[in-house]
GROMACS .gro file of C-alpha atoms in nm:
model
  226
    1MET     CA    1  17.299  11.966  17.037
    2LEU     CA    2  17.566  11.793  17.040
    3GLY     CA    3  17.901  12.079  17.024
    4ILE     CA    4  18.053  12.139  16.821
    5PHE     CA    5  18.353  11.931  16.953
    6SER     CA    6  18.150  11.669  16.915
    7ALA     CA    7  17.942  11.746  16.563
    8VAL     CA    8  18.294  11.768  16.419
    9GLY     CA    9  18.460  11.543  16.561
   10SER     CA   10  18.198  11.245  16.489
   11PHE     CA   11  18.168  11.365  16.115
   12ILE     CA   12  18.531  11.321  16.104
   13SER     CA   13  18.560  10.915  16.335
   14GLY     CA   14  18.308  10.861  15.985
   15VAL     CA   15  18.624  10.907  15.759
   16VAL     CA   16  18.872  10.675  15.984
   17SER     CA   17  18.884  10.384  15.733
   18THR     CA   18  18.910  10.647  15.454
   19VAL     CA   19  19.210  10.862  15.488
   20GLY     CA   20  19.421  10.595  15.812
   21SER     CA   21  19.356  10.671  16.155
   22PHE     CA   22  19.643  10.853  16.220
   23ILE     CA   23  19.535  11.080  15.965
   24ALA     CA   24  19.216  11.147  16.161
   25SER     CA   25  19.362  11.132  16.564
   26SER     CA   26  19.539  11.380  16.372
   27ALA     CA   27  19.268  11.603  16.275
   28THR     CA   28  19.036  11.538  16.643
   29ARG     CA   29  19.336  11.665  16.849
   30LEU     CA   30  19.330  12.019  16.616
   31VAL     CA   31  18.858  12.002  16.665
   32THR     CA   32  18.960  11.998  16.991
   33ARG     CA   33  19.216  12.289  17.039
   34LEU     CA   34  18.967  12.515  16.834
   35PRO     CA   35  18.670  12.745  16.990
   36GLU     CA   36  18.304  12.612  17.077
   37VAL     CA   37  18.217  12.925  16.892
   38VAL     CA   38  18.102  12.772  16.508
   39LEU     CA   39  18.202  13.138  16.379
   40VAL     CA   40  18.514  13.133  16.580
   41ALA     CA   41  18.629  12.829  16.520
   42ARG     CA   42  18.512  12.905  16.130
   43VAL     CA   43  18.724  13.211  16.114
   44VAL     CA   44  19.102  12.958  16.281
   45ILE     CA   45  19.072  12.678  16.090
   46ASP     CA   46  19.069  12.953  15.778
   47VAL     CA   47  19.345  13.121  15.893
   48ILE     CA   48  19.553  12.769  15.935
   49ALA     CA   49  19.422  12.573  15.687
   50THR     CA   50  19.512  12.907  15.359
   51VAL     CA   51  19.854  12.989  15.527
   52ILE     CA   52  19.933  12.534  15.535
   53SER     CA   53  19.797  12.527  15.206
   54LYS     CA   54  20.056  12.825  15.083
   55VAL     CA   55  20.368  12.711  15.240
   56ALA     CA   56  20.270  12.289  15.019
   57GLU     CA   57  20.256  12.524  14.766
   58VAL     CA   58  20.587  12.709  14.789
   59LEU     CA   59  20.737  12.314  14.837
   60GLY     CA   60  20.595  12.227  14.570
   61ILE     CA   61  20.360  11.958  14.654
   62ALA     CA   62  20.003  12.093  14.591
   63PRO     CA   63  19.900  12.404  14.300
   64LYS     CA   64  19.862  12.707  14.352
   65ASP     CA   65  19.560  12.874  14.612
   66GLU     CA   66  19.418  12.532  14.670
   67ASN     CA   67  19.118  12.485  14.909
   68PRO     CA   68  19.134  12.210  15.192
   69GLU     CA   69  18.839  12.212  15.210
   70GLU     CA   70  18.734  12.058  14.979
   71LEU     CA   71  18.969  11.764  14.951
   72GLY     CA   72  18.805  11.730  15.290
   73ALA     CA   73  18.527  11.687  15.112
   74LYS     CA   74  18.647  11.477  14.829
   75SER     CA   75  18.823  11.243  15.081
   76MET     CA   76  18.439  11.211  15.286
   77GLN     CA   77  18.270  11.154  14.922
   78GLU     CA   78  18.056  10.820  14.800
   79GLY     CA   79  18.326  10.614  14.585
   80THR     CA   80  18.631  10.795  14.759
   81ARG     CA   81  18.930  10.468  14.720
   82PRO     CA   82  19.021  10.441  15.045
   83ARG     CA   83  19.405  10.486  15.139
   84SER     CA   84  19.648  10.247  15.102
   85ASP     CA   85  19.905  10.154  15.377
   86PHE     CA   86  20.133  10.154  15.155
   87GLU     CA   87  20.064  10.491  14.970
   88SER     CA   88  20.275  10.847  15.156
   89THR     CA   89  19.938  11.145  15.231
   90GLN     CA   90  20.071  11.333  14.900
   91GLU     CA   91  20.043  11.006  14.677
   92TYR     CA   92  19.616  10.941  14.876
   93LEU     CA   93  19.597  11.356  14.801
   94ASP     CA   94  19.693  11.378  14.464
   95TYR     CA   95  19.437  11.132  14.358
   96LEU     CA   96  19.182  11.353  14.547
   97ARG     CA   97  19.294  11.611  14.353
   98LYS     CA   98  19.290  11.504  14.045
   99ASP     CA   99  19.061  11.198  14.036
  100VAL     CA  100  18.811  11.243  14.234
  101LYS     CA  101  18.527  11.538  14.161
  102LEU     CA  102  18.346  11.678  14.429
  103ASP     CA  103  17.988  11.661  14.493
  104GLU     CA  104  17.918  12.027  14.427
  105GLU     CA  105  17.553  11.928  14.538
  106LYS     CA  106  17.596  11.771  14.862
  107TYR     CA  107  17.910  12.012  14.941
  108ALA     CA  108  17.688  12.341  14.939
  109LYS     CA  109  17.461  12.118  15.142
  110MET     CA  110  17.645  12.065  15.424
  111CYS     CA  111  17.601  12.235  15.742
  112PRO     CA  112  17.850  12.429  15.896
  113GLU     CA  113  17.977  12.174  16.139
  114GLN     CA  114  18.026  11.977  15.890
  115LYS     CA  115  18.252  12.171  15.628
  116ILE     CA  116  18.461  12.317  15.970
  117ALA     CA  117  18.542  11.907  15.967
  118CYS     CA  118  18.566  11.891  15.652
  119SER     CA  119  18.842  12.191  15.639
  120VAL     CA  120  19.052  12.034  15.993
  121LEU     CA  121  19.087  11.712  15.786
  122GLY     CA  122  19.210  11.890  15.427
  123THR     CA  123  19.441  12.075  15.658
  124THR     CA  124  19.558  11.796  15.848
  125MET     CA  125  19.618  11.610  15.540
  126VAL     CA  126  19.786  11.885  15.405
  127ALA     CA  127  20.012  11.997  15.708
  128LYS     CA  128  20.081  11.596  15.700
  129SER     CA  129  20.218  11.591  15.334
  130ILE     CA  130  20.430  11.900  15.490
  131GLU     CA  131  20.567  11.673  15.722
  132GLU     CA  132  20.669  11.420  15.436
  133LYS     CA  133  20.822  11.632  15.234
  134THR     CA  134  21.006  11.777  15.525
  135GLY     CA  135  21.110  11.573  15.784
  136VAL     CA  136  20.930  11.723  16.047
  137GLU     CA  137  20.645  11.709  16.263
  138LEU     CA  138  20.319  11.971  16.228
  139PRO     CA  139  20.166  11.917  16.537
  140PRO     CA  140  19.824  12.011  16.611
  141GLU     CA  141  19.891  12.282  16.889
  142PHE     CA  142  20.108  12.441  16.620
  143LEU     CA  143  19.862  12.467  16.380
  144GLU     CA  144  19.659  12.611  16.622
  145THR     CA  145  19.996  12.888  16.703
  146ILE     CA  146  20.011  12.956  16.328
  147TYR     CA  147  19.663  13.169  16.401
  148LYS     CA  148  19.712  13.287  16.751
  149SER     CA  149  20.082  13.413  16.671
  150LYS     CA  150  19.962  13.603  16.326
  151LEU     CA  151  20.212  13.392  16.131
  152ARG     CA  152  20.259  13.441  15.812
  153HIS     CA  153  20.337  13.169  15.532
  154ASP     CA  154  20.651  13.252  15.471
  155GLN     CA  155  20.782  13.250  15.829
  156VAL     CA  156  20.613  12.892  15.811
  157GLU     CA  157  20.867  12.759  15.533
  158ARG     CA  158  21.139  12.908  15.670
  159CYS     CA  159  21.105  12.828  16.008
  160ILE     CA  160  21.005  12.387  15.899
  161ASN     CA  161  21.286  12.471  15.675
  162SER     CA  162  21.507  12.605  15.848
  163PHE     CA  163  21.409  12.370  16.197
  164ALA     CA  164  21.510  12.014  15.937
  165ASP     CA  165  21.787  12.186  15.928
  166ASN     CA  166  21.932  12.220  16.255
  167GLY     CA  167  21.777  11.903  16.333
  168ILE     CA  168  21.504  11.995  16.506
  169SER     CA  169  21.218  11.712  16.419
  170SER     CA  170  20.881  11.884  16.521
  171MET     CA  171  20.702  12.281  16.488
  172GLY     CA  172  20.587  12.242  16.880
  173GLU     CA  173  20.929  12.306  16.962
  174MET     CA  174  20.823  12.700  16.805
  175THR     CA  175  20.498  12.646  17.033
  176LYS     CA  176  20.687  12.513  17.320
  177TYR     CA  177  20.982  12.860  17.232
  178ILE     CA  178  20.661  13.167  17.188
  179THR     CA  179  20.477  12.991  17.498
  180ASN     CA  180  20.819  12.971  17.742
  181ASP     CA  181  20.814  12.599  17.833
  182LEU     CA  182  21.146  12.552  17.716
  183SER     CA  183  21.435  12.452  17.940
  184GLU     CA  184  21.720  12.728  17.920
  185ASP     CA  185  21.937  12.536  17.698
  186GLU     CA  186  21.653  12.474  17.415
  187ALA     CA  187  21.491  12.800  17.397
  188SER     CA  188  21.852  12.911  17.314
  189LYS     CA  189  21.897  12.670  17.055
  190VAL     CA  190  21.563  12.693  16.898
  191GLY     CA  191  21.545  13.068  16.938
  192GLY     CA  192  21.844  13.124  16.786
  193VAL     CA  193  21.762  12.930  16.475
  194ILE     CA  194  21.377  13.108  16.456
  195LYS     CA  195  21.590  13.417  16.429
  196ASP     CA  196  21.820  13.324  16.273
  197SER     CA  197  21.525  13.206  15.963
  198LEU     CA  198  21.365  13.588  16.006
  199LYS     CA  199  21.698  13.714  15.932
  200GLU     CA  200  21.707  13.511  15.593
  201LEU     CA  201  21.378  13.673  15.515
  202SER     CA  202  21.430  14.011  15.620
  203PRO     CA  203  21.843  14.104  15.590
  204SER     CA  204  21.764  14.467  15.633
  205MET     CA  205  21.653  14.446  16.024
  206THR     CA  206  21.826  14.463  16.218
  207ASP     CA  207  21.854  14.228  16.538
  208ALA     CA  208  21.650  14.387  16.764
  209GLU     CA  209  21.364  14.442  16.471
  210ILE     CA  210  21.417  14.090  16.469
  211GLN     CA  211  21.358  14.102  16.814
  212GLN     CA  212  21.062  14.315  16.886
  213GLU     CA  213  20.877  14.116  16.566
  214ILE     CA  214  20.929  13.722  16.792
  215VAL     CA  215  20.771  13.942  17.214
  216ALA     CA  216  20.519  14.049  16.863
  217MET     CA  217  20.460  13.635  16.810
  218LYS     CA  218  20.437  13.579  17.165
  219ARG     CA  219  20.240  13.890  17.300
  220SER     CA  220  19.991  13.776  17.011
  221TYR     CA  221  19.969  13.393  17.118
  222ASN     CA  222  19.904  13.535  17.506
  223GLU     CA  223  19.663  13.821  17.414
  224SER     CA  224  19.417  13.543  17.215
  225GLN     CA  225  19.081  13.527  17.310
  226TYR     CA  226  18.987  13.147  17.297
   0.00000   0.00000   0.00000
């Protein structure tokens, strides 16, 4: 029997021609960061998908309460046109939203691994559309950090915009900050932007309380069970 990495990865590889190699590659990289146990992987991707979908909604590039898993399923359906080389991810997502009807019968018959693949793919596409909107990369390791550090959507959205304003091009830098993988100078810059972002969200918080919140993020990441 195929493990979850092989099963989900193989399913995603089948849609490379539709969504493009970059999206499929990013989705596969995210899969390798998920737990091997299907039920746990389901929980992890659901948390990530919910946060990313909400961030996209706040940014005005996704409808309210969208289910990324359904977007992924639509992209895999027979008859769905491939993404054009000249088309942005946002334009392709709008095509899936408006012009592709979900095949409810086939969707209901998907196995758990296939539905995880759909969720990973849909979440990756929405994350890419956020990248296009903000100019800040959301790599798979950061998407994983959303779950491990228990980040809220408002924290993610505020930090993305603050990173953009401060010339930090990847949210992977936030993951490196949380995991203490930055140089002293880099940590000072990235940490300062994160602290300012949290202060903007909660102006009444003291510097000590903000620092405690960051420590909690790091502790949660380190104590994650996978």
